[in-house]
Amino acid sequence: MSVQLSVLYFASLRDAAGRAEETVICDDADLRGLYATLQARHGFALPVEQLRVAVDGAFARWNDAPRAGSEVAFIPPVSGG
Amino acid sequence: MSVQLSVLYFASLRDAAGRAEETVICDDADLRGLYATLQARHGFALPVEQLRVAVDGAFARWNDAPRAGSEVAFIPPVSGG
Amino acid sequence: MHGFRLAAAPFDIAPLREALLDPRAGAFASFEGWVRNHHDGRAVDGLYYEAYLALAEREGDAVLAEARSRFAIVDACCVHRHGELAIGELAVWVGVSAAHRDAAFDACRYIIDEVKARVPIWKRERYADGDAGWLHPGPVADP
Amino acid sequence: MHGFRLAAAPFDIAPLREALLDPRAGAFASFEGWVRNHHDGRAVDGLYYEAYLALAEREGDAVLAEARSRFAIVDACCVHRHGELAIGELAVWVGVSAAHRDAAFDACRYIIDEVKARVPIWKRERYADGDAGWLHPGPVADP
């Protein structure tokens, strides 16, 4: 079953996707699958093992199911400070 | 042989001696002996092992000989910071 | 109690420090990250910090809460810049007050280490040779 | 290069910090000792710092020189008050700039530890119960 959600991109993921945000119709069973789909679409260099994932502004798990209307963010390795 | 020198007192040594500085005619062979003499005179509670000694604004050794005209300071355990 | 804050423009540290003054506190440790003119041997002209604002504030507050529970401190605060920064500009400020200096130093170090490791902020460096790039440290953190 | 200084009156820390700003420095650590309202369970009203000025400046400068040679820092500075201080007043300030935070933190900690251990400054605390006394830590340093 497809769900519609929005995806946020930051840093090098944003550069690769050419946008900061997009609306996605998602058929994937979990957030890991969603990243794989988008990685293939945009050619992201970062493997999923180096990322974290957040849903609606809080860290989530890769095997969580995508929820309709949610805001998913893929978090590349951080470099603040 | 006697030498005349000045002695500086700080913190609890100053309280016990009732003065910050005094001129002393010294017959002691070394600075350790000078402290023993002044400890007996003023009733200093601090044993020599807990003190350091300085001459003319630089740390010195207890077995240095007292020098005429020098300024000797007995340094109680410090508590700055 | 003070929290984690993201700042889009330069900020004053004097009021941040003053807010941590406390008659119970005998020690205050602070850390500042400044934009330096070199990185791994390359000359740097300036940098840009991007942040996932909502999550960064949440995660930054979590770091400060952990510091308060792990160390005997009175209070702690952290502010991190985002946007364009020039060489010498203040990128991050951490301040910690405590009764004693061990806790102040340890908590200050904990906060900056955790902020650098966990808070979703990304640095893009502009190099003097015209190149630029996002810093995404690998599984082994940079020294 | 900045040195160790004794101050007979309250001093501003902003210019001290600014003097340590340097384009090569990515990290700045500072420590402040404040007069707190308690010591070993006794309420404290205020305190007096006495210093052997000539030797304190010499020994403080030696501590800073050691920090510069032991740690990869850019610069360091320390100012210590003497005279009467009220609760909450700044007693000592240490600032260190460095390329990286390890050296900044380590040198800052080294400087305050050595200043407390070696520089001839003595603290006389006035307690709320009217008592007062010089602090002369014994062979085992206070925690």
Coordinates of C-alpha atoms in Angstrom, one line a residue:
Chain A
M1 CA 0.0 0.0 0.0
S2 CA 1.4 3.4 -1.0
V3 CA 1.7 6.3 1.5
Q4 CA 2.5 9.9 0.7
L5 CA 5.1 11.6 2.9
S6 CA 7.6 14.4 2.7
V7 CA 11.4 13.9 2.8
L8 CA 14.0 16.4 4.0
Y9 CA 17.5 16.5 2.6
F10 CA 20.5 18.1 4.3
A11 CA 24.1 18.9 3.4
S12 CA 25.5 16.5 0.7
L13 CA 22.2 14.7 0.3
R14 CA 20.5 18.0 -0.5
D15 CA 23.2 18.8 -3.1
A16 CA 22.8 15.4 -4.7
A17 CA 19.0 15.5 -4.7
G18 CA 19.1 19.1 -5.9
R19 CA 16.4 20.1 -3.4
A20 CA 15.8 20.5 0.3
E21 CA 12.5 18.7 0.4
E22 CA 10.3 16.5 -1.8
T23 CA 7.0 14.8 -1.6
V24 CA 7.3 11.1 -2.2
I25 CA 4.8 8.3 -2.8
C26 CA 6.3 5.4 -0.9
D27 CA 5.7 1.7 -1.5
D28 CA 8.6 0.6 0.8
A29 CA 8.0 -1.6 3.8
D30 CA 10.3 0.4 6.1
L31 CA 12.4 3.6 6.2
R32 CA 15.5 1.6 5.2
G33 CA 13.7 0.6 1.9
L34 CA 12.6 4.2 1.4
Y35 CA 16.3 5.4 1.6
A36 CA 17.3 2.6 -0.9
T37 CA 14.7 3.8 -3.3
L38 CA 15.7 7.5 -3.0
Q39 CA 19.4 6.6 -3.1
A40 CA 18.9 4.9 -6.4
R41 CA 16.9 7.8 -7.7
H42 CA 19.3 10.6 -6.7
G43 CA 22.6 8.7 -6.7
F44 CA 23.4 9.3 -3.0
A45 CA 27.0 8.3 -2.2
L46 CA 26.4 7.8 1.6
P47 CA 25.5 4.2 2.5
V48 CA 22.6 3.8 4.9
E49 CA 24.9 2.5 7.6
Q50 CA 26.4 6.0 7.9
L51 CA 23.1 7.7 8.3
R52 CA 20.4 8.1 10.9
V53 CA 16.8 8.7 10.2
A54 CA 14.3 11.0 11.9
V55 CA 10.5 11.2 11.6
D56 CA 8.6 14.4 12.5
G57 CA 11.6 15.9 14.3
A58 CA 12.6 12.9 16.4
F59 CA 15.1 10.1 15.7
A60 CA 13.4 6.9 14.5
R61 CA 14.4 3.4 13.6
W62 CA 15.2 2.1 10.1
N63 CA 12.7 -0.7 10.4
D64 CA 9.8 1.7 11.2
A65 CA 7.1 1.6 8.6
P66 CA 6.7 4.9 6.6
R67 CA 3.6 6.8 7.8
A68 CA 1.3 8.8 5.6
G69 CA 1.7 12.5 6.1
S70 CA 4.9 12.2 8.1
E71 CA 8.1 14.2 7.5
V72 CA 11.1 11.9 7.1
A73 CA 14.7 13.2 7.3
F74 CA 17.9 11.3 6.5
I75 CA 20.7 12.5 8.7
P76 CA 24.2 12.4 7.2
P77 CA 27.2 12.2 9.6
V78 CA 27.1 15.5 11.5
S79 CA 30.0 18.0 11.7
G80 CA 28.9 20.8 14.0
G81 CA 31.1 22.3 16.7
Chain B
M1 CA 78.9 35.1 61.7
S2 CA 75.7 37.2 61.9
V3 CA 74.0 38.6 58.9
Q4 CA 71.2 41.1 58.8
L5 CA 68.3 40.4 56.5
S6 CA 64.6 41.1 56.2
V7 CA 61.9 38.4 56.5
L8 CA 58.4 38.6 54.9
Y9 CA 55.4 36.9 56.5
F10 CA 52.2 35.9 54.8
A11 CA 48.8 34.7 55.7
S12 CA 48.7 32.7 59.0
L13 CA 52.4 33.4 59.6
R14 CA 51.8 37.1 59.4
D15 CA 48.9 36.8 61.9
A16 CA 51.1 34.8 64.3
A17 CA 54.1 37.2 63.9
G18 CA 51.9 40.2 64.2
R19 CA 53.7 41.9 61.3
A20 CA 54.2 41.5 57.6
E21 CA 58.0 42.1 57.7
E22 CA 60.8 42.3 60.1
T23 CA 64.5 42.9 60.1
V24 CA 66.4 39.9 61.6
I25 CA 70.0 39.5 62.8
C26 CA 70.6 35.9 61.8
D27 CA 73.2 33.5 63.2
D28 CA 71.7 30.4 61.6
A29 CA 73.8 28.3 59.2
D30 CA 70.9 27.9 56.7
L31 CA 67.3 29.0 56.0
R32 CA 66.0 26.0 57.7
G33 CA 67.7 27.1 60.9
L34 CA 66.4 30.6 60.4
Y35 CA 62.8 29.3 60.3
A36 CA 63.4 27.2 63.4
T37 CA 64.6 30.3 65.3
L38 CA 61.7 32.5 64.1
Q39 CA 59.2 29.6 64.7
A40 CA 60.3 29.5 68.3
R41 CA 60.1 33.3 68.7
H42 CA 56.6 33.7 67.2
G43 CA 55.0 30.3 67.9
F44 CA 54.4 29.4 64.3
A45 CA 52.1 26.3 64.0
L46 CA 53.2 25.3 60.6
P47 CA 56.2 22.8 60.5
V48 CA 59.0 23.5 58.1
E49 CA 58.0 20.5 56.0
Q50 CA 54.8 22.3 54.9
L51 CA 56.6 25.5 53.8
R52 CA 58.6 26.6 50.9
V53 CA 61.2 29.4 51.2
A54 CA 62.0 32.2 48.8
V55 CA 64.9 34.7 48.6
D56 CA 64.6 38.0 46.8
G57 CA 61.4 36.9 45.0
A58 CA 62.6 33.5 43.7
F59 CA 62.2 30.1 45.3
A60 CA 65.3 28.9 47.2
R61 CA 66.5 25.8 49.1
W62 CA 66.3 25.3 52.8
N63 CA 70.0 24.5 53.1
D64 CA 71.0 27.8 51.4
A65 CA 73.0 30.1 53.7
P66 CA 71.3 33.3 54.7
R67 CA 72.7 36.2 52.8
A68 CA 73.2 39.7 54.2
G69 CA 70.7 42.2 52.9
S70 CA 68.5 39.6 51.3
E71 CA 64.7 39.4 51.6
V72 CA 63.6 36.0 52.8
A73 CA 59.9 34.8 52.6
F74 CA 58.4 31.7 54.2
I75 CA 55.7 30.4 51.9
P76 CA 52.8 28.6 53.7
P77 CA 50.7 26.1 51.8
V78 CA 49.0 28.2 49.1
S79 CA 45.2 28.4 48.5
G80 CA 44.6 30.6 45.5
G81 CA 42.2 29.8 42.7
Chain C
M1 CA 17.9 26.3 33.8
H2 CA 19.2 27.1 30.3
G3 CA 19.0 25.1 27.2
F4 CA 20.5 24.6 23.8
R5 CA 19.9 27.2 21.2
L6 CA 20.6 27.8 17.5
A7 CA 21.6 31.3 16.4
A8 CA 21.2 32.5 12.9
A9 CA 23.4 35.6 13.6
P10 CA 26.4 36.4 15.8
F11 CA 25.5 36.4 19.5
D12 CA 26.8 38.0 22.6
I13 CA 28.4 35.6 25.2
A14 CA 28.4 38.0 28.1
P15 CA 24.7 37.6 28.9
L16 CA 25.0 33.8 28.5
R17 CA 27.8 33.7 31.0
E18 CA 26.0 36.0 33.4
A19 CA 22.9 33.8 33.3
L20 CA 25.0 31.0 34.7
L21 CA 26.4 33.0 37.7
D22 CA 25.2 31.5 40.9
P23 CA 26.3 32.0 44.5
R24 CA 26.6 28.2 44.9
A25 CA 29.0 28.0 42.0
G26 CA 32.7 28.2 42.6
A27 CA 33.7 27.1 39.2
F28 CA 32.8 28.0 35.6
A29 CA 34.2 26.3 32.5
S30 CA 33.5 27.4 29.0
F31 CA 34.4 26.3 25.5
E32 CA 34.2 28.2 22.3
G33 CA 34.6 26.8 18.8
W34 CA 36.0 29.4 16.3
V35 CA 36.2 29.2 12.6
R36 CA 39.9 28.6 11.9
N37 CA 41.8 29.3 8.7
H38 CA 43.0 25.8 8.1
H39 CA 41.7 22.2 8.1
D40 CA 43.8 19.1 7.4
G41 CA 46.4 21.3 5.9
R42 CA 44.1 23.2 3.5
A43 CA 43.6 27.0 3.8
V44 CA 40.0 27.7 4.7
D45 CA 38.2 31.0 3.7
G46 CA 35.0 30.5 5.6
L47 CA 32.2 28.1 6.2
Y48 CA 28.5 27.5 6.2
Y49 CA 26.6 25.6 8.9
E50 CA 23.3 24.0 8.0
A51 CA 21.1 22.6 10.8
Y52 CA 18.0 20.6 11.0
L53 CA 16.6 23.1 13.4
A54 CA 13.8 21.2 15.2
L55 CA 15.8 18.1 15.7
A56 CA 19.0 20.0 16.6
E57 CA 17.3 21.8 19.4
R58 CA 15.7 18.6 20.7
E59 CA 19.0 16.7 20.6
G60 CA 21.0 19.6 22.0
D61 CA 18.6 19.9 25.0
A62 CA 19.0 16.1 25.5
V63 CA 22.8 16.5 25.7
L64 CA 22.4 19.3 28.3
A65 CA 20.0 17.2 30.3
E66 CA 22.4 14.3 30.3
A67 CA 25.2 16.6 31.5
R68 CA 23.1 17.8 34.3
S69 CA 22.3 14.3 35.5
R70 CA 25.8 12.9 35.0
F71 CA 27.9 15.7 36.6
A72 CA 27.5 17.7 39.8
I73 CA 26.9 21.0 38.0
V74 CA 24.7 24.0 38.8
D75 CA 23.7 24.9 35.2
A76 CA 24.8 24.6 31.6
C77 CA 24.1 26.3 28.3
C78 CA 25.1 25.9 24.7
V79 CA 24.5 28.1 21.6
H80 CA 25.5 27.0 18.1
R81 CA 25.6 29.3 15.1
H82 CA 24.2 28.4 11.7
G83 CA 24.5 30.1 8.3
E84 CA 27.6 31.8 6.8
L85 CA 30.6 32.3 9.1
A86 CA 33.9 34.0 8.4
I87 CA 37.3 33.1 9.8
G88 CA 37.5 33.9 13.5
E89 CA 33.8 33.9 14.0
L90 CA 32.3 32.1 17.0
A91 CA 30.6 28.9 15.9
V92 CA 29.6 27.4 19.2
W93 CA 29.7 28.4 22.9
V94 CA 29.3 26.1 25.9
G95 CA 29.2 27.3 29.5
V96 CA 28.9 25.3 32.7
S97 CA 28.8 26.4 36.3
A98 CA 29.4 24.0 39.2
A99 CA 30.5 24.0 42.9
H100 CA 33.9 22.5 41.9
R101 CA 36.1 22.6 38.9
D102 CA 36.2 18.8 38.2
A103 CA 32.5 18.7 37.3
A104 CA 32.6 22.0 35.4
F105 CA 35.4 20.8 33.2
D106 CA 34.0 17.3 32.7
A107 CA 30.5 18.5 31.8
C108 CA 31.8 21.2 29.5
R109 CA 33.9 18.6 27.6
Y110 CA 31.0 16.1 27.6
I111 CA 28.6 18.7 26.1
I112 CA 30.9 19.8 23.2
D113 CA 31.9 16.2 22.4
E114 CA 28.2 15.1 22.3
V115 CA 27.1 18.1 20.4
K116 CA 29.7 17.5 17.8
A117 CA 28.9 13.8 17.6
R118 CA 25.1 13.9 17.7
V119 CA 23.4 17.2 17.0
P120 CA 22.3 17.5 13.3
I121 CA 24.4 20.4 12.1
W122 CA 26.7 20.1 9.1
K123 CA 29.7 22.2 8.1
R124 CA 30.5 23.1 4.6
E125 CA 34.0 24.5 4.2
R126 CA 35.1 26.9 1.5
Y127 CA 38.8 26.5 0.7
A128 CA 41.1 29.2 -0.6
D129 CA 41.7 27.2 -3.8
G130 CA 38.0 27.7 -4.7
D131 CA 36.9 24.2 -3.8
A132 CA 34.2 23.6 -1.2
G133 CA 32.7 20.6 0.5
W134 CA 30.4 19.2 3.2
L135 CA 32.2 17.5 6.1
H136 CA 30.6 14.1 6.8
P137 CA 33.0 12.4 9.2
G138 CA 33.3 8.6 8.6
P139 CA 32.7 5.9 11.2
V140 CA 36.0 6.7 12.9
A141 CA 35.5 10.3 14.1
D142 CA 38.1 12.9 13.1
P143 CA 40.7 13.6 15.8
Chain D
M1 CA 52.0 36.2 24.1
H2 CA 50.1 36.9 27.3
G3 CA 51.2 36.4 30.8
F4 CA 50.0 36.0 34.4
R5 CA 48.7 39.0 36.1
L6 CA 47.5 39.9 39.6
A7 CA 44.6 42.3 39.8
A8 CA 43.8 44.4 42.9
A9 CA 40.3 45.3 41.6
P10 CA 37.6 43.6 39.5
F11 CA 38.7 43.2 35.9
D12 CA 36.9 42.8 32.5
I13 CA 37.3 39.4 30.9
A14 CA 36.1 40.5 27.4
P15 CA 39.4 42.1 26.4
L16 CA 41.4 39.2 27.8
R17 CA 39.4 36.8 25.7
E18 CA 39.7 39.0 22.6
A19 CA 43.5 39.2 23.0
L20 CA 43.5 35.4 22.5
L21 CA 41.5 35.4 19.3
D22 CA 43.6 34.1 16.5
P23 CA 42.8 32.9 13.0
R24 CA 44.8 29.7 13.6
A25 CA 42.7 28.8 16.6
G26 CA 39.6 26.7 16.3
A27 CA 39.2 26.1 20.0
F28 CA 39.1 28.3 23.1
A29 CA 38.7 27.0 26.7
S30 CA 38.4 29.1 29.7
F31 CA 38.0 28.6 33.4
E32 CA 36.7 31.0 36.1
G33 CA 36.9 30.6 39.8
W34 CA 34.1 32.5 41.6
V35 CA 33.7 33.1 45.3
R36 CA 31.0 30.6 46.4
N37 CA 28.7 30.9 49.4
H38 CA 29.9 27.7 51.1
H39 CA 33.0 25.7 51.9
D40 CA 33.1 22.3 53.5
G41 CA 29.5 22.8 54.7
R42 CA 30.1 26.2 56.2
A43 CA 28.3 29.3 55.0
V44 CA 30.8 31.8 53.6
D45 CA 30.3 35.6 53.6
G46 CA 33.3 36.6 51.5
L47 CA 37.0 36.3 51.3
Y48 CA 40.4 38.0 51.2
Y49 CA 43.2 36.9 48.9
E50 CA 46.7 37.8 50.0
A51 CA 49.6 37.4 47.4
Y52 CA 53.3 37.6 47.5
L53 CA 53.1 39.8 44.4
A54 CA 56.6 39.5 42.9
L55 CA 56.9 35.7 43.4
A56 CA 53.3 35.1 42.3
E57 CA 53.8 36.8 39.0
R58 CA 57.1 35.0 38.4
E59 CA 55.5 31.6 39.3
G60 CA 52.4 32.3 37.4
D61 CA 54.4 33.1 34.3
A62 CA 56.3 29.9 34.8
V63 CA 53.1 27.9 34.8
L64 CA 52.0 29.6 31.5
A65 CA 55.3 28.9 29.9
E66 CA 55.0 25.2 30.9
A67 CA 51.6 25.1 29.4
R68 CA 52.8 26.5 26.1
S69 CA 55.6 24.0 25.9
R70 CA 53.6 20.9 27.0
F71 CA 50.4 21.5 24.9
A72 CA 49.8 22.4 21.3
I73 CA 48.2 25.8 22.1
V74 CA 48.3 29.2 20.4
D75 CA 48.2 31.3 23.5
A76 CA 47.2 31.4 27.2
C77 CA 46.5 34.0 29.8
C78 CA 45.6 34.0 33.5
V79 CA 44.6 36.8 35.9
H80 CA 44.1 36.3 39.6
R81 CA 42.4 38.8 42.0
H82 CA 43.8 39.8 45.4
G83 CA 42.2 41.8 48.2
E84 CA 38.6 41.6 49.5
L85 CA 36.1 39.7 47.4
A86 CA 32.3 39.2 47.9
I87 CA 30.2 36.2 47.1
G88 CA 29.9 35.7 43.3
E89 CA 33.0 37.8 42.5
L90 CA 35.5 36.5 40.0
A91 CA 38.7 35.3 41.7
V92 CA 40.6 33.9 38.8
W93 CA 40.3 33.7 35.0
V94 CA 42.2 31.4 32.7
G95 CA 41.9 31.4 28.9
V96 CA 43.6 29.2 26.3
S97 CA 43.3 29.3 22.5
A98 CA 44.5 26.3 20.4
A99 CA 43.9 24.7 17.0
H100 CA 42.0 21.8 18.6
R101 CA 39.9 21.3 21.7
D102 CA 42.0 18.6 23.3
A103 CA 45.0 20.9 23.8
A104 CA 42.7 23.9 24.8
F105 CA 41.0 21.9 27.6
D106 CA 44.1 20.1 28.8
A107 CA 46.2 23.3 29.0
C108 CA 43.3 25.2 30.7
R109 CA 43.1 22.5 33.3
Y110 CA 46.8 22.3 33.8
I111 CA 47.1 26.1 34.3
I112 CA 44.4 26.3 37.0
D113 CA 45.6 23.2 38.8
E114 CA 49.2 24.5 38.9
V115 CA 48.2 28.0 39.8
K116 CA 46.2 26.6 42.8
A117 CA 49.1 24.3 43.8
R118 CA 52.1 26.6 43.4
V119 CA 51.4 30.3 43.1
P120 CA 51.9 32.1 46.4
I121 CA 48.3 33.4 47.0
W122 CA 46.4 32.7 50.2
K123 CA 42.7 32.7 50.8
R124 CA 41.2 33.9 54.1
E125 CA 37.5 33.0 54.4
R126 CA 35.0 34.9 56.5
Y127 CA 32.2 32.6 57.7
A128 CA 28.6 33.6 58.4
D129 CA 29.1 32.6 62.0
G130 CA 31.7 35.4 62.5
D131 CA 34.7 33.1 62.4
A132 CA 37.4 33.5 59.8
G133 CA 40.6 31.7 58.9
W134 CA 43.4 31.2 56.4
L135 CA 43.3 28.2 54.2
H136 CA 46.6 26.2 54.3
P137 CA 45.8 22.9 52.6
G138 CA 47.8 20.0 54.1
P139 CA 50.1 17.6 52.3
V140 CA 47.1 15.9 50.8
A141 CA 45.5 18.6 48.6
D142 CA 41.8 19.4 49.1
P143 CA 39.5 17.6 46.6

